[in-house]
Amino acid sequence: MPEKNDLSPETARSLLELTYAEGDKARMNDLARKNREGVLTDDERKELALYVKVGDLLPLLHLKARKSLDHRSGPRS
């Protein structure tokens, strides 16, 4: 459940390390440029949509990981 802070510290730290590889960043930039120019193929449009989905999910995973680590470290003073 997203609202639970129940990840192990190891899992949380691993999730916080997830990011796009440089090649993926370059590909996203290329697809975004082609989209602005209106020259995406159908396959490229689907590929871009997948990048957008991952881009929406990644910050949520990072948030859950940070909350799990904060929860395990106890209340802050």
Short mmCIF file of N, CA, C and O in Angstrom, two decimals:
data_model
loop_
_atom_site.label_atom_id
_atom_site.label_comp_id
_atom_site.label_asym_id
_atom_site.label_seq_id
_atom_site.Cartn_x
_atom_site.Cartn_y
_atom_site.Cartn_z
N MET A 1 0.84 -1.18 0.00
CA MET A 1 0.00 0.00 0.00
C MET A 1 0.89 1.25 0.00
O MET A 1 1.83 1.32 0.77
N PRO A 2 0.58 2.23 -0.82
CA PRO A 2 1.42 3.42 -0.90
C PRO A 2 1.52 4.19 0.40
O PRO A 2 2.52 4.80 0.69
N GLU A 3 0.47 4.17 1.22
CA GLU A 3 0.48 4.97 2.44
C GLU A 3 1.29 4.31 3.56
O GLU A 3 1.61 4.95 4.55
N LYS A 4 1.62 3.04 3.43
CA LYS A 4 2.41 2.36 4.46
C LYS A 4 3.89 2.62 4.22
O LYS A 4 4.35 2.68 3.09
N ASN A 5 4.61 2.76 5.33
CA ASN A 5 6.05 2.98 5.27
C ASN A 5 6.74 1.69 5.69
O ASN A 5 7.41 1.65 6.71
N ASP A 6 6.58 0.65 4.89
CA ASP A 6 6.99 -0.68 5.32
C ASP A 6 8.12 -1.29 4.49
O ASP A 6 8.31 -2.49 4.51
N LEU A 7 8.87 -0.49 3.78
CA LEU A 7 9.98 -1.03 3.01
C LEU A 7 11.17 -1.26 3.93
O LEU A 7 11.41 -0.49 4.85
N SER A 8 11.93 -2.30 3.63
CA SER A 8 13.16 -2.51 4.39
C SER A 8 14.13 -1.37 4.02
O SER A 8 14.04 -0.79 2.93
N PRO A 9 15.06 -1.06 4.90
CA PRO A 9 16.04 -0.01 4.57
C PRO A 9 16.81 -0.31 3.28
O PRO A 9 17.07 0.59 2.49
N GLU A 10 17.14 -1.57 3.07
CA GLU A 10 17.88 -1.95 1.86
C GLU A 10 17.05 -1.70 0.61
O GLU A 10 17.55 -1.17 -0.39
N THR A 11 15.78 -2.07 0.67
CA THR A 11 14.88 -1.86 -0.47
C THR A 11 14.69 -0.37 -0.71
O THR A 11 14.75 0.10 -1.85
N ALA A 12 14.48 0.37 0.36
CA ALA A 12 14.27 1.82 0.24
C ALA A 12 15.48 2.48 -0.40
O ALA A 12 15.35 3.30 -1.32
N ARG A 13 16.68 2.12 0.06
CA ARG A 13 17.89 2.72 -0.51
C ARG A 13 18.05 2.35 -1.98
O ARG A 13 18.46 3.18 -2.80
N SER A 14 17.71 1.12 -2.33
CA SER A 14 17.79 0.69 -3.73
C SER A 14 16.83 1.48 -4.60
O SER A 14 17.18 1.89 -5.71
N LEU A 15 15.63 1.70 -4.10
CA LEU A 15 14.65 2.48 -4.87
C LEU A 15 15.11 3.91 -5.07
O LEU A 15 14.90 4.50 -6.13
N LEU A 16 15.76 4.48 -4.06
CA LEU A 16 16.25 5.86 -4.18
C LEU A 16 17.36 5.99 -5.21
O LEU A 16 17.60 7.08 -5.72
N GLU A 17 18.01 4.89 -5.53
CA GLU A 17 19.06 4.91 -6.54
C GLU A 17 18.52 4.79 -7.97
O GLU A 17 19.25 5.03 -8.92
N LEU A 18 17.25 4.43 -8.09
CA LEU A 18 16.67 4.30 -9.43
C LEU A 18 16.59 5.65 -10.12
O LEU A 18 16.07 6.62 -9.56
N THR A 19 17.11 5.71 -11.31
CA THR A 19 17.03 6.91 -12.12
C THR A 19 17.18 6.50 -13.58
O THR A 19 17.44 5.34 -13.90
N TYR A 20 17.02 7.45 -14.46
CA TYR A 20 17.19 7.17 -15.89
C TYR A 20 18.67 7.12 -16.24
O TYR A 20 19.46 7.95 -15.78
N ALA A 21 19.04 6.18 -17.08
CA ALA A 21 20.39 6.12 -17.63
C ALA A 21 20.56 7.28 -18.61
O ALA A 21 19.57 7.82 -19.14
N GLU A 22 21.79 7.65 -18.85
CA GLU A 22 22.06 8.77 -19.77
C GLU A 22 21.46 8.51 -21.16
O GLU A 22 20.93 9.42 -21.79
N GLY A 23 21.53 7.27 -21.62
CA GLY A 23 20.96 6.94 -22.93
C GLY A 23 19.45 7.14 -22.95
O GLY A 23 18.89 7.60 -23.96
N ASP A 24 18.79 6.82 -21.85
CA ASP A 24 17.34 7.03 -21.76
C ASP A 24 17.02 8.52 -21.75
O ASP A 24 16.05 8.96 -22.38
N LYS A 25 17.82 9.30 -21.03
CA LYS A 25 17.59 10.75 -21.01
C LYS A 25 17.74 11.35 -22.40
O LYS A 25 16.92 12.17 -22.82
N ALA A 26 18.76 10.90 -23.12
CA ALA A 26 18.96 11.38 -24.49
C ALA A 26 17.78 10.98 -25.38
O ALA A 26 17.31 11.78 -26.19
N ARG A 27 17.32 9.75 -25.21
CA ARG A 27 16.18 9.27 -26.02
C ARG A 27 14.92 10.07 -25.70
O ARG A 27 14.17 10.45 -26.60
N MET A 28 14.68 10.33 -24.41
CA MET A 28 13.50 11.13 -24.03
C MET A 28 13.57 12.52 -24.63
O MET A 28 12.57 13.04 -25.14
N ASN A 29 14.75 13.13 -24.60
CA ASN A 29 14.92 14.46 -25.19
C ASN A 29 14.65 14.43 -26.68
O ASN A 29 14.02 15.34 -27.23
N ASP A 30 15.14 13.38 -27.36
CA ASP A 30 14.91 13.24 -28.79
C ASP A 30 13.42 13.08 -29.08
O ASP A 30 12.88 13.72 -29.99
N LEU A 31 12.76 12.22 -28.30
CA LEU A 31 11.32 12.02 -28.50
C LEU A 31 10.53 13.29 -28.20
O LEU A 31 9.57 13.61 -28.92
N ALA A 32 10.92 14.02 -27.17
CA ALA A 32 10.23 15.27 -26.83
C ALA A 32 10.39 16.28 -27.96
O ALA A 32 9.44 16.98 -28.32
N ARG A 33 11.61 16.36 -28.52
CA ARG A 33 11.84 17.28 -29.64
C ARG A 33 10.96 16.90 -30.83
O ARG A 33 10.29 17.76 -31.42
N LYS A 34 10.95 15.62 -31.18
CA LYS A 34 10.14 15.17 -32.30
C LYS A 34 8.65 15.42 -32.05
O LYS A 34 7.90 15.75 -32.97
N ASN A 35 8.23 15.26 -30.78
CA ASN A 35 6.84 15.52 -30.43
C ASN A 35 6.50 17.00 -30.66
O ASN A 35 5.45 17.32 -31.21
N ARG A 36 7.40 17.89 -30.21
CA ARG A 36 7.16 19.33 -30.41
C ARG A 36 7.09 19.67 -31.90
O ARG A 36 6.33 20.54 -32.31
N GLU A 37 7.89 18.98 -32.69
CA GLU A 37 7.91 19.21 -34.14
C GLU A 37 6.76 18.51 -34.85
O GLU A 37 6.54 18.73 -36.04
N GLY A 38 6.05 17.64 -34.13
CA GLY A 38 4.92 16.93 -34.71
C GLY A 38 5.31 15.83 -35.67
O GLY A 38 4.56 15.53 -36.60
N VAL A 39 6.47 15.22 -35.46
CA VAL A 39 6.95 14.20 -36.39
C VAL A 39 7.16 12.83 -35.74
O VAL A 39 7.90 11.99 -36.25
N LEU A 40 6.49 12.57 -34.61
CA LEU A 40 6.60 11.26 -33.97
C LEU A 40 5.87 10.19 -34.77
O LEU A 40 4.77 10.43 -35.27
N THR A 41 6.47 9.03 -34.86
CA THR A 41 5.75 7.89 -35.44
C THR A 41 4.82 7.32 -34.35
O THR A 41 4.93 7.68 -33.18
N ASP A 42 3.96 6.42 -34.73
CA ASP A 42 3.08 5.79 -33.75
C ASP A 42 3.89 5.03 -32.69
O ASP A 42 3.59 5.10 -31.50
N ASP A 43 4.92 4.32 -33.13
CA ASP A 43 5.76 3.58 -32.18
C ASP A 43 6.49 4.53 -31.25
O ASP A 43 6.62 4.26 -30.05
N GLU A 44 6.97 5.65 -31.75
CA GLU A 44 7.66 6.63 -30.91
C GLU A 44 6.69 7.26 -29.91
O GLU A 44 7.06 7.53 -28.77
N ARG A 45 5.46 7.47 -30.34
CA ARG A 45 4.45 8.04 -29.44
C ARG A 45 4.19 7.08 -28.27
O ARG A 45 4.11 7.49 -27.12
N LYS A 46 4.13 5.79 -28.57
CA LYS A 46 3.94 4.78 -27.51
C LYS A 46 5.16 4.74 -26.59
O LYS A 46 5.02 4.63 -25.37
N GLU A 47 6.34 4.84 -27.17
CA GLU A 47 7.57 4.83 -26.38
C GLU A 47 7.61 6.05 -25.44
O GLU A 47 7.94 5.92 -24.26
N LEU A 48 7.26 7.20 -25.97
CA LEU A 48 7.23 8.41 -25.16
C LEU A 48 6.21 8.28 -24.03
O LEU A 48 6.48 8.67 -22.89
N ALA A 49 5.07 7.69 -24.32
CA ALA A 49 4.04 7.50 -23.29
C ALA A 49 4.56 6.61 -22.16
O ALA A 49 4.26 6.84 -20.99
N LEU A 50 5.35 5.60 -22.50
CA LEU A 50 5.94 4.74 -21.46
C LEU A 50 6.93 5.51 -20.59
O LEU A 50 6.96 5.34 -19.38
N TYR A 51 7.74 6.34 -21.22
CA TYR A 51 8.66 7.17 -20.45
C TYR A 51 7.89 8.09 -19.50
O TYR A 51 8.28 8.31 -18.35
N VAL A 52 6.78 8.64 -19.97
CA VAL A 52 5.96 9.52 -19.13
C VAL A 52 5.40 8.74 -17.94
O VAL A 52 5.41 9.23 -16.81
N LYS A 53 4.93 7.52 -18.19
CA LYS A 53 4.40 6.71 -17.09
C LYS A 53 5.46 6.44 -16.04
O LYS A 53 5.21 6.54 -14.84
N VAL A 54 6.66 6.07 -16.49
CA VAL A 54 7.75 5.82 -15.55
C VAL A 54 8.10 7.12 -14.83
O VAL A 54 8.36 7.12 -13.62
N GLY A 55 8.08 8.22 -15.55
CA GLY A 55 8.36 9.53 -14.95
C GLY A 55 7.34 9.91 -13.89
O GLY A 55 7.67 10.65 -12.95
N ASP A 56 6.14 9.43 -14.02
CA ASP A 56 5.12 9.67 -13.00
C ASP A 56 5.30 8.73 -11.80
O ASP A 56 5.03 9.10 -10.66
N LEU A 57 5.75 7.51 -12.06
CA LEU A 57 5.88 6.50 -11.02
C LEU A 57 7.15 6.68 -10.17
O LEU A 57 7.13 6.48 -8.95
N LEU A 58 8.24 7.06 -10.80
CA LEU A 58 9.51 7.14 -10.11
C LEU A 58 9.49 8.07 -8.89
O LEU A 58 9.95 7.67 -7.82
N PRO A 59 8.95 9.27 -8.99
CA PRO A 59 8.89 10.12 -7.79
C PRO A 59 8.04 9.52 -6.67
O PRO A 59 8.35 9.72 -5.50
N LEU A 60 7.00 8.79 -7.02
CA LEU A 60 6.18 8.14 -5.99
C LEU A 60 6.96 7.05 -5.28
O LEU A 60 6.87 6.90 -4.06
N LEU A 61 7.74 6.28 -6.03
CA LEU A 61 8.58 5.26 -5.42
C LEU A 61 9.63 5.89 -4.51
O LEU A 61 9.90 5.40 -3.41
N HIS A 62 10.22 6.99 -4.97
CA HIS A 62 11.22 7.69 -4.15
C HIS A 62 10.58 8.22 -2.87
O HIS A 62 11.19 8.14 -1.79
N LEU A 63 9.38 8.75 -2.96
CA LEU A 63 8.69 9.28 -1.78
C LEU A 63 8.43 8.15 -0.78
O LEU A 63 8.68 8.31 0.41
N LYS A 64 7.93 7.03 -1.28
CA LYS A 64 7.67 5.89 -0.38
C LYS A 64 8.97 5.44 0.28
O LYS A 64 8.99 5.15 1.47
N ALA A 65 10.04 5.40 -0.48
CA ALA A 65 11.33 4.98 0.08
C ALA A 65 11.80 5.95 1.16
O ALA A 65 12.24 5.53 2.23
N ARG A 66 11.71 7.25 0.89
CA ARG A 66 12.12 8.24 1.89
C ARG A 66 11.27 8.15 3.15
O ARG A 66 11.79 8.21 4.27
N LYS A 67 9.97 7.97 2.98
CA LYS A 67 9.08 7.85 4.14
C LYS A 67 9.40 6.59 4.94
O LYS A 67 9.36 6.61 6.16
N SER A 68 9.70 5.51 4.25
CA SER A 68 10.06 4.28 4.95
C SER A 68 11.34 4.46 5.75
O SER A 68 11.44 4.01 6.89
N LEU A 69 12.33 5.12 5.17
CA LEU A 69 13.58 5.36 5.89
C LEU A 69 13.35 6.30 7.07
O LEU A 69 13.89 6.09 8.16
N ASP A 70 12.55 7.34 6.87
CA ASP A 70 12.24 8.28 7.96
C ASP A 70 11.49 7.56 9.09
O ASP A 70 11.77 7.78 10.27
N HIS A 71 10.55 6.72 8.72
CA HIS A 71 9.74 5.98 9.69
C HIS A 71 10.63 5.06 10.54
O HIS A 71 10.46 4.95 11.74
N ARG A 72 11.59 4.41 9.89
CA ARG A 72 12.47 3.48 10.59
C ARG A 72 13.46 4.20 11.50
O ARG A 72 13.90 3.65 12.49
N SER A 73 13.79 5.46 11.16
CA SER A 73 14.75 6.18 11.99
C SER A 73 14.08 6.83 13.19
O SER A 73 14.74 7.38 14.04
N GLY A 74 12.76 6.76 13.24
CA GLY A 74 12.02 7.28 14.40
C GLY A 74 11.75 8.77 14.31
O GLY A 74 12.16 9.42 13.34
N PRO A 75 11.03 9.30 15.30
CA PRO A 75 10.68 10.72 15.27
C PRO A 75 11.91 11.59 15.39
O PRO A 75 12.89 11.23 16.06
N ARG A 76 11.86 12.70 14.72
CA ARG A 76 12.97 13.65 14.78
C ARG A 76 12.71 14.67 15.87
O ARG A 76 11.60 15.06 16.13
N SER A 77 13.77 15.13 16.50
CA SER A 77 13.61 16.13 17.56
C SER A 77 13.97 17.50 17.08
O SER A 77 14.51 17.70 16.06
#
